[in-house]
């Protein structure tokens, strides 16, 4: 079996699922999800269940002993040997081709943030990430606006914990207003009648700080836990300006259009020591200012 550890926010969960799903398809083995980290995460919840994903939940005796965290899990660990499924821990953010060649049972533990792990199964992955439920009424109105625009472009402004959490801020930082202005001007110069649909977890900041370039519509976030719908609204646009965020990465990637333009920040992390060369697909544009 292929077991993939699920941890973090929605974008991270999707990378982990996609890597495991692709390896499951390539090896002909069943996929299972290790949710032990999610069980004890006080800030993040499992969000993959918004989608039509495949695979079962791994049992406690199928995951490595150090992953077991419940009282029952500790009892199981004390009376049983470790799982017979060997664990492969991600060594770096750079693509590891050896992972894609695995054909025996394995437990994957990492973030796997590159489409190189699942590009061969892109159509299947996109189908797996289709929504289970219809859009909410408010999002359906937004979808109609996007569909009626001649050249809709999603713009994602990530603030939230990138601003309020010192650790997240020190690792990621945020894209500044000047970067968004340059990206939007770049997009407007090459796409006729572009309409920018701005998605943000801090819409007030976005309204106050983004330059007015062309037609702009600010999308109000919904506090209903259905973030996958917002991601699919981004994907419904023709082109994308993404933040240094896996959430907007997936909003762009889920768009299957061959002619889409995607502009991403040249620097994904504050520190250049973080290797992110494989994170952004080569056909996307990386903009530095």
mmCIF file of C-alpha atoms in Angstrom:
data_model
loop_
_atom_site.group_PDB
_atom_site.id
_atom_site.type_symbol
_atom_site.label_atom_id
_atom_site.label_comp_id
_atom_site.label_asym_id
_atom_site.label_seq_id
_atom_site.Cartn_x
_atom_site.Cartn_y
_atom_site.Cartn_z
ATOM 1 C CA UNK A 1 0.000 0.000 0.000
ATOM 2 C CA UNK A 2 0.957 3.660 -0.410
ATOM 3 C CA UNK A 3 0.378 5.690 2.753
ATOM 4 C CA UNK A 4 0.763 9.460 2.590
ATOM 5 C CA UNK A 5 0.908 11.668 5.672
ATOM 6 C CA UNK A 6 -1.570 14.557 5.628
ATOM 7 C CA UNK A 7 -0.595 17.705 7.522
ATOM 8 C CA UNK A 8 -0.976 21.479 7.269
ATOM 9 C CA UNK A 9 -3.487 23.650 5.441
ATOM 10 C CA UNK A 10 -5.526 22.803 2.369
ATOM 11 C CA UNK A 11 -2.787 23.525 -0.174
ATOM 12 C CA UNK A 12 -0.283 21.336 1.672
ATOM 13 C CA UNK A 13 -2.843 18.570 2.093
ATOM 14 C CA UNK A 14 -3.434 18.589 -1.663
ATOM 15 C CA UNK A 15 0.261 18.235 -2.492
ATOM 16 C CA UNK A 16 0.576 15.306 -0.094
ATOM 17 C CA UNK A 17 -2.504 13.612 -1.499
ATOM 18 C CA UNK A 18 -1.447 14.196 -5.122
ATOM 19 C CA UNK A 19 2.019 12.713 -4.581
ATOM 20 C CA UNK A 20 0.554 9.661 -2.872
ATOM 21 C CA UNK A 21 -2.210 9.244 -5.431
ATOM 22 C CA UNK A 22 0.223 9.388 -8.351
ATOM 23 C CA UNK A 23 2.502 6.819 -6.726
ATOM 24 C CA UNK A 24 -0.519 4.619 -6.021
ATOM 25 C CA UNK A 25 -1.497 4.735 -9.692
ATOM 26 C CA UNK A 26 2.054 4.126 -10.910
ATOM 27 C CA UNK A 27 2.624 1.161 -8.596
ATOM 28 C CA UNK A 28 -0.851 -0.361 -8.739
ATOM 29 C CA UNK A 29 -1.141 -0.253 -4.948
ATOM 30 C CA UNK A 30 -4.043 1.058 -2.861
ATOM 31 C CA UNK A 31 -3.770 4.543 -1.375
ATOM 32 C CA UNK A 32 -4.265 5.263 2.307
ATOM 33 C CA UNK A 33 -4.167 8.578 4.163
ATOM 34 C CA UNK A 34 -2.296 8.955 7.450
ATOM 35 C CA UNK A 35 -4.368 11.452 9.451
ATOM 36 C CA UNK A 36 -2.617 11.076 12.798
ATOM 37 C CA UNK A 37 -1.036 14.546 12.542
ATOM 38 C CA UNK A 38 -4.414 16.116 11.714
ATOM 39 C CA UNK A 39 -5.954 14.485 14.781
ATOM 40 C CA UNK A 40 -3.721 16.549 17.074
ATOM 41 C CA UNK A 41 -3.490 19.767 15.035
ATOM 42 C CA UNK A 42 -5.323 22.491 16.970
ATOM 43 C CA UNK A 43 -5.181 25.050 14.154
ATOM 44 C CA UNK A 44 -5.771 23.040 10.982
ATOM 45 C CA UNK A 45 -8.584 20.706 9.997
ATOM 46 C CA UNK A 46 -8.810 18.077 7.304
ATOM 47 C CA UNK A 47 -10.162 19.828 4.210
ATOM 48 C CA UNK A 48 -9.568 17.200 1.557
ATOM 49 C CA UNK A 49 -13.041 15.854 2.257
ATOM 50 C CA UNK A 50 -14.467 18.735 0.206
ATOM 51 C CA UNK A 51 -13.210 16.900 -2.863
ATOM 52 C CA UNK A 52 -13.883 13.589 -4.613
ATOM 53 C CA UNK A 53 -10.651 12.061 -3.376
ATOM 54 C CA UNK A 54 -9.871 8.349 -3.386
ATOM 55 C CA UNK A 55 -8.266 6.160 -0.736
ATOM 56 C CA UNK A 56 -8.988 4.929 2.768
ATOM 57 C CA UNK A 57 -7.769 6.148 6.142
ATOM 58 C CA UNK A 58 -4.722 4.268 7.418
ATOM 59 C CA UNK A 59 -5.201 2.443 10.694
ATOM 60 C CA UNK A 60 -2.972 3.149 13.682
ATOM 61 C CA UNK A 61 -0.991 -0.052 13.228
ATOM 62 C CA UNK A 62 -0.266 0.830 9.597
ATOM 63 C CA UNK A 63 1.549 4.102 10.309
ATOM 64 C CA UNK A 64 5.063 4.447 11.763
ATOM 65 C CA UNK A 65 5.168 4.241 15.545
ATOM 66 C CA UNK A 66 6.289 7.834 15.990
ATOM 67 C CA UNK A 67 3.160 9.013 14.171
ATOM 68 C CA UNK A 68 0.872 7.398 16.744
ATOM 69 C CA UNK A 69 -0.268 9.985 19.219
ATOM 70 C CA UNK A 70 -3.557 8.925 20.779
ATOM 71 C CA UNK A 71 -3.853 6.936 24.007
ATOM 72 C CA UNK A 72 -4.993 3.975 21.945
ATOM 73 C CA UNK A 73 -2.086 4.516 19.588
ATOM 74 C CA UNK A 74 0.414 4.378 22.440
ATOM 75 C CA UNK A 75 -1.140 1.153 23.686
ATOM 76 C CA UNK A 76 -0.908 -0.331 20.195
ATOM 77 C CA UNK A 77 2.725 0.738 19.980
ATOM 78 C CA UNK A 78 3.523 -0.958 23.271
ATOM 79 C CA UNK A 79 2.168 -4.339 22.223
ATOM 80 C CA UNK A 80 2.955 -4.413 18.505
ATOM 81 C CA UNK A 81 6.023 -4.048 16.401
ATOM 82 C CA UNK A 82 6.448 -1.025 14.190
ATOM 83 C CA UNK A 83 4.522 -0.909 10.949
ATOM 84 C CA UNK A 84 6.075 -3.101 8.289
ATOM 85 C CA UNK A 85 5.599 -0.285 5.765
ATOM 86 C CA UNK A 86 8.940 1.526 5.403
ATOM 87 C CA UNK A 87 8.902 5.300 5.686
ATOM 88 C CA UNK A 88 10.348 7.734 3.145
ATOM 89 C CA UNK A 89 10.901 11.188 4.581
ATOM 90 C CA UNK A 90 11.302 14.116 2.185
ATOM 91 C CA UNK A 91 14.939 15.213 2.186
ATOM 92 C CA UNK A 92 14.492 18.649 0.621
ATOM 93 C CA UNK A 93 12.003 20.765 -1.318
ATOM 94 C CA UNK A 94 13.754 19.766 -4.538
ATOM 95 C CA UNK A 95 12.133 17.051 -6.655
ATOM 96 C CA UNK A 96 13.432 13.582 -5.835
ATOM 97 C CA UNK A 97 12.975 11.325 -8.899
ATOM 98 C CA UNK A 98 13.611 8.229 -6.776
ATOM 99 C CA UNK A 99 10.238 8.731 -5.074
ATOM 100 C CA UNK A 100 8.364 8.322 -8.357
ATOM 101 C CA UNK A 101 10.167 5.028 -9.001
ATOM 102 C CA UNK A 102 8.991 3.371 -5.779
ATOM 103 C CA UNK A 103 6.925 0.266 -6.478
ATOM 104 C CA UNK A 104 6.823 -1.379 -3.046
ATOM 105 C CA UNK A 105 4.669 -0.371 -0.052
ATOM 106 C CA UNK A 106 5.803 2.909 1.499
ATOM 107 C CA UNK A 107 4.773 5.616 3.957
ATOM 108 C CA UNK A 108 5.427 9.097 2.526
ATOM 109 C CA UNK A 109 6.229 11.862 5.010
ATOM 110 C CA UNK A 110 6.859 15.287 3.516
ATOM 111 C CA UNK A 111 5.319 18.189 1.641
ATOM 112 C CA UNK A 112 6.134 17.146 -1.970
ATOM 113 C CA UNK A 113 5.510 20.657 -3.301
ATOM 114 C CA UNK A 114 6.109 20.183 -6.997
ATOM 115 C CA UNK A 115 3.872 18.952 -9.783
ATOM 116 C CA UNK A 116 6.741 16.756 -10.952
ATOM 117 C CA UNK A 117 5.480 14.093 -8.543
ATOM 118 C CA UNK A 118 2.067 13.901 -10.227
ATOM 119 C CA UNK A 119 2.200 15.643 -13.626
ATOM 120 C CA UNK A 120 1.776 12.312 -15.463
ATOM 121 C CA UNK A 121 -1.626 11.929 -13.805
ATOM 122 C CA UNK A 122 -2.772 15.550 -14.036
ATOM 123 C CA UNK A 123 -6.235 14.783 -15.430
ATOM 124 C CA UNK A 124 -6.926 12.220 -12.705
ATOM 125 C CA UNK A 125 -5.667 14.536 -9.961
ATOM 126 C CA UNK A 126 -7.867 17.368 -11.226
ATOM 127 C CA UNK A 127 -10.862 15.019 -11.255
ATOM 128 C CA UNK A 128 -10.074 13.916 -7.697
ATOM 129 C CA UNK A 129 -10.040 17.572 -6.647
ATOM 130 C CA UNK A 130 -13.456 18.316 -8.130
ATOM 131 C CA UNK A 131 -15.990 19.567 -5.595
ATOM 132 C CA UNK A 132 -18.374 17.172 -3.887
ATOM 133 C CA UNK A 133 -21.054 19.773 -3.214
ATOM 134 C CA UNK A 134 -22.560 22.555 -5.370
ATOM 135 C CA UNK A 135 -21.289 26.094 -4.807
ATOM 136 C CA UNK A 136 -22.911 28.142 -2.071
ATOM 137 C CA UNK A 137 -25.342 30.772 -3.383
ATOM 138 C CA UNK A 138 -22.847 33.617 -2.887
ATOM 139 C CA UNK A 139 -20.055 31.751 -4.644
ATOM 140 C CA UNK A 140 -22.390 30.815 -7.479
ATOM 141 C CA UNK A 141 -22.974 34.542 -8.053
ATOM 142 C CA UNK A 142 -19.214 35.060 -8.133
ATOM 143 C CA UNK A 143 -18.820 32.190 -10.593
ATOM 144 C CA UNK A 144 -21.393 33.832 -12.857
ATOM 145 C CA UNK A 145 -19.463 37.121 -12.774
ATOM 146 C CA UNK A 146 -16.262 35.296 -13.687
ATOM 147 C CA UNK A 147 -17.982 33.453 -16.536
ATOM 148 C CA UNK A 148 -19.383 36.719 -17.915
ATOM 149 C CA UNK A 149 -16.009 38.504 -17.886
ATOM 150 C CA UNK A 150 -14.137 38.461 -21.184
ATOM 151 C CA UNK A 151 -10.701 37.828 -19.677
ATOM 152 C CA UNK A 152 -10.972 37.039 -15.950
ATOM 153 C CA UNK A 153 -7.714 36.996 -13.978
ATOM 154 C CA UNK A 154 -7.549 35.800 -10.373
ATOM 155 C CA UNK A 155 -5.331 37.720 -7.952
ATOM 156 C CA UNK A 156 -4.591 36.083 -4.604
ATOM 157 C CA UNK A 157 -3.430 38.239 -1.711
ATOM 158 C CA UNK A 158 -2.262 36.071 1.177
ATOM 159 C CA UNK A 159 -2.068 37.785 4.555
ATOM 160 C CA UNK A 160 -3.441 35.983 7.625
ATOM 161 C CA UNK A 161 -0.798 33.986 9.489
ATOM 162 C CA UNK A 162 1.891 35.235 7.111
ATOM 163 C CA UNK A 163 1.439 38.556 8.958
ATOM 164 C CA UNK A 164 0.211 37.602 12.429
ATOM 165 C CA UNK A 165 2.352 34.516 13.091
ATOM 166 C CA UNK A 166 6.008 35.496 13.669
ATOM 167 C CA UNK A 167 7.281 32.078 12.600
ATOM 168 C CA UNK A 168 5.260 32.019 9.382
ATOM 169 C CA UNK A 169 6.258 35.609 8.663
ATOM 170 C CA UNK A 170 9.944 34.843 9.148
ATOM 171 C CA UNK A 171 9.718 31.906 6.729
ATOM 172 C CA UNK A 172 7.412 33.255 4.041
ATOM 173 C CA UNK A 173 6.910 36.988 4.284
ATOM 174 C CA UNK A 174 4.283 38.549 2.022
ATOM 175 C CA UNK A 175 4.097 39.937 -1.496
ATOM 176 C CA UNK A 176 4.111 43.722 -1.310
ATOM 177 C CA UNK A 177 1.698 46.114 -3.094
ATOM 178 C CA UNK A 178 4.455 47.052 -5.552
ATOM 179 C CA UNK A 179 4.777 43.437 -6.616
ATOM 180 C CA UNK A 180 1.047 43.115 -7.234
ATOM 181 C CA UNK A 181 1.036 46.361 -9.228
ATOM 182 C CA UNK A 182 3.862 45.092 -11.438
ATOM 183 C CA UNK A 183 2.175 41.716 -11.910
ATOM 184 C CA UNK A 184 -1.186 43.265 -12.783
ATOM 185 C CA UNK A 185 0.385 45.743 -15.201
ATOM 186 C CA UNK A 186 2.262 42.876 -16.825
ATOM 187 C CA UNK A 187 -0.941 40.875 -17.180
ATOM 188 C CA UNK A 188 -2.990 43.849 -18.439
ATOM 189 C CA UNK A 189 -0.370 44.645 -21.085
ATOM 190 C CA UNK A 190 -0.715 41.185 -22.617
ATOM 191 C CA UNK A 191 -4.371 40.313 -22.032
ATOM 192 C CA UNK A 192 -7.054 42.480 -23.598
ATOM 193 C CA UNK A 193 -9.935 43.568 -21.351
ATOM 194 C CA UNK A 194 -8.579 41.810 -18.287
ATOM 195 C CA UNK A 195 -10.850 41.834 -15.240
ATOM 196 C CA UNK A 196 -9.017 41.207 -11.982
ATOM 197 C CA UNK A 197 -10.882 39.174 -9.371
ATOM 198 C CA UNK A 198 -9.089 39.720 -6.066
ATOM 199 C CA UNK A 199 -9.245 36.932 -3.484
ATOM 200 C CA UNK A 200 -7.823 37.632 -0.039
ATOM 201 C CA UNK A 201 -8.138 36.621 3.592
ATOM 202 C CA UNK A 202 -7.802 40.369 4.311
ATOM 203 C CA UNK A 203 -9.964 42.114 1.688
ATOM 204 C CA UNK A 204 -9.834 45.446 3.526
ATOM 205 C CA UNK A 205 -6.036 45.503 3.256
ATOM 206 C CA UNK A 206 -6.255 44.519 -0.402
ATOM 207 C CA UNK A 207 -8.715 47.330 -1.175
ATOM 208 C CA UNK A 208 -6.559 49.886 0.601
ATOM 209 C CA UNK A 209 -3.201 48.818 -0.790
ATOM 210 C CA UNK A 210 -3.610 47.392 -4.289
ATOM 211 C CA UNK A 211 -3.240 49.858 -7.127
ATOM 212 C CA UNK A 212 -6.326 50.292 -9.291
ATOM 213 C CA UNK A 213 -5.418 48.735 -12.616
ATOM 214 C CA UNK A 214 -8.213 48.122 -15.093
ATOM 215 C CA UNK A 215 -11.412 46.493 -13.908
ATOM 216 C CA UNK A 216 -11.184 45.040 -10.413
ATOM 217 C CA UNK A 217 -13.660 43.015 -8.354
ATOM 218 C CA UNK A 218 -12.927 42.149 -4.725
ATOM 219 C CA UNK A 219 -14.317 38.822 -3.564
ATOM 220 C CA UNK A 220 -15.474 38.686 0.042
ATOM 221 C CA UNK A 221 -14.221 35.572 1.868
ATOM 222 C CA UNK A 222 -16.829 33.261 3.356
ATOM 223 C CA UNK A 223 -16.358 31.894 6.880
ATOM 224 C CA UNK A 224 -17.940 28.512 6.252
ATOM 225 C CA UNK A 225 -14.896 26.260 5.972
ATOM 226 C CA UNK A 226 -15.533 25.594 2.286
ATOM 227 C CA UNK A 227 -12.216 26.973 1.077
ATOM 228 C CA UNK A 228 -12.089 24.489 -1.776
ATOM 229 C CA UNK A 229 -14.904 26.426 -3.445
ATOM 230 C CA UNK A 230 -12.859 29.641 -3.357
ATOM 231 C CA UNK A 231 -9.961 27.743 -4.885
ATOM 232 C CA UNK A 232 -12.216 26.536 -7.690
ATOM 233 C CA UNK A 233 -13.437 30.090 -8.284
ATOM 234 C CA UNK A 234 -9.804 31.066 -8.849
ATOM 235 C CA UNK A 235 -9.425 28.108 -11.208
ATOM 236 C CA UNK A 236 -12.456 29.318 -13.186
ATOM 237 C CA UNK A 237 -10.506 32.425 -14.210
ATOM 238 C CA UNK A 238 -8.508 32.313 -17.441
ATOM 239 C CA UNK A 239 -5.204 33.466 -15.921
ATOM 240 C CA UNK A 240 -3.734 33.944 -12.474
ATOM 241 C CA UNK A 241 -1.526 36.109 -10.284
ATOM 242 C CA UNK A 242 -0.623 33.982 -7.298
ATOM 243 C CA UNK A 243 0.915 34.757 -3.930
ATOM 244 C CA UNK A 244 3.684 32.728 -2.311
ATOM 245 C CA UNK A 245 0.946 30.402 -1.120
ATOM 246 C CA UNK A 246 0.129 26.793 -1.942
ATOM 247 C CA UNK A 247 -3.554 27.759 -1.846
ATOM 248 C CA UNK A 248 -3.290 30.035 -4.873
ATOM 249 C CA UNK A 249 -0.770 27.641 -6.472
ATOM 250 C CA UNK A 250 -3.564 25.085 -6.622
ATOM 251 C CA UNK A 251 -6.075 27.701 -7.739
ATOM 252 C CA UNK A 252 -3.886 28.218 -10.803
ATOM 253 C CA UNK A 253 -2.952 24.572 -11.340
ATOM 254 C CA UNK A 254 -6.550 23.307 -11.273
ATOM 255 C CA UNK A 255 -7.293 25.495 -14.293
ATOM 256 C CA UNK A 256 -6.811 23.081 -17.232
ATOM 257 C CA UNK A 257 -6.595 25.782 -19.927
ATOM 258 C CA UNK A 258 -3.519 25.353 -22.104
ATOM 259 C CA UNK A 259 -3.399 29.107 -22.832
ATOM 260 C CA UNK A 260 -3.514 30.335 -19.226
ATOM 261 C CA UNK A 261 -0.898 32.762 -17.950
ATOM 262 C CA UNK A 262 0.320 32.410 -14.405
ATOM 263 C CA UNK A 263 2.540 34.964 -12.677
ATOM 264 C CA UNK A 264 4.184 33.873 -9.424
ATOM 265 C CA UNK A 265 6.637 35.684 -7.140
ATOM 266 C CA UNK A 266 10.265 34.992 -7.958
ATOM 267 C CA UNK A 267 11.010 34.513 -4.271
ATOM 268 C CA UNK A 268 8.670 32.107 -2.478
ATOM 269 C CA UNK A 269 10.434 32.259 0.884
ATOM 270 C CA UNK A 270 12.171 35.096 2.702
ATOM 271 C CA UNK A 271 15.440 33.200 2.803
ATOM 272 C CA UNK A 272 17.189 32.230 -0.400
ATOM 273 C CA UNK A 273 18.423 29.173 1.495
ATOM 274 C CA UNK A 274 15.021 27.574 0.895
ATOM 275 C CA UNK A 275 15.273 25.750 -2.427
ATOM 276 C CA UNK A 276 12.055 26.283 -4.369
ATOM 277 C CA UNK A 277 13.261 25.786 -7.939
ATOM 278 C CA UNK A 278 10.813 22.927 -8.554
ATOM 279 C CA UNK A 279 7.801 24.456 -6.820
ATOM 280 C CA UNK A 280 6.658 26.706 -9.664
ATOM 281 C CA UNK A 281 6.059 24.907 -12.995
ATOM 282 C CA UNK A 282 8.480 25.954 -15.712
ATOM 283 C CA UNK A 283 5.692 27.253 -17.964
ATOM 284 C CA UNK A 284 4.592 29.748 -15.317
ATOM 285 C CA UNK A 285 6.254 33.161 -15.081
ATOM 286 C CA UNK A 286 8.223 34.252 -12.037
ATOM 287 C CA UNK A 287 8.259 37.988 -11.428
ATOM 288 C CA UNK A 288 10.787 39.861 -9.321
ATOM 289 C CA UNK A 289 10.805 43.590 -8.655
#
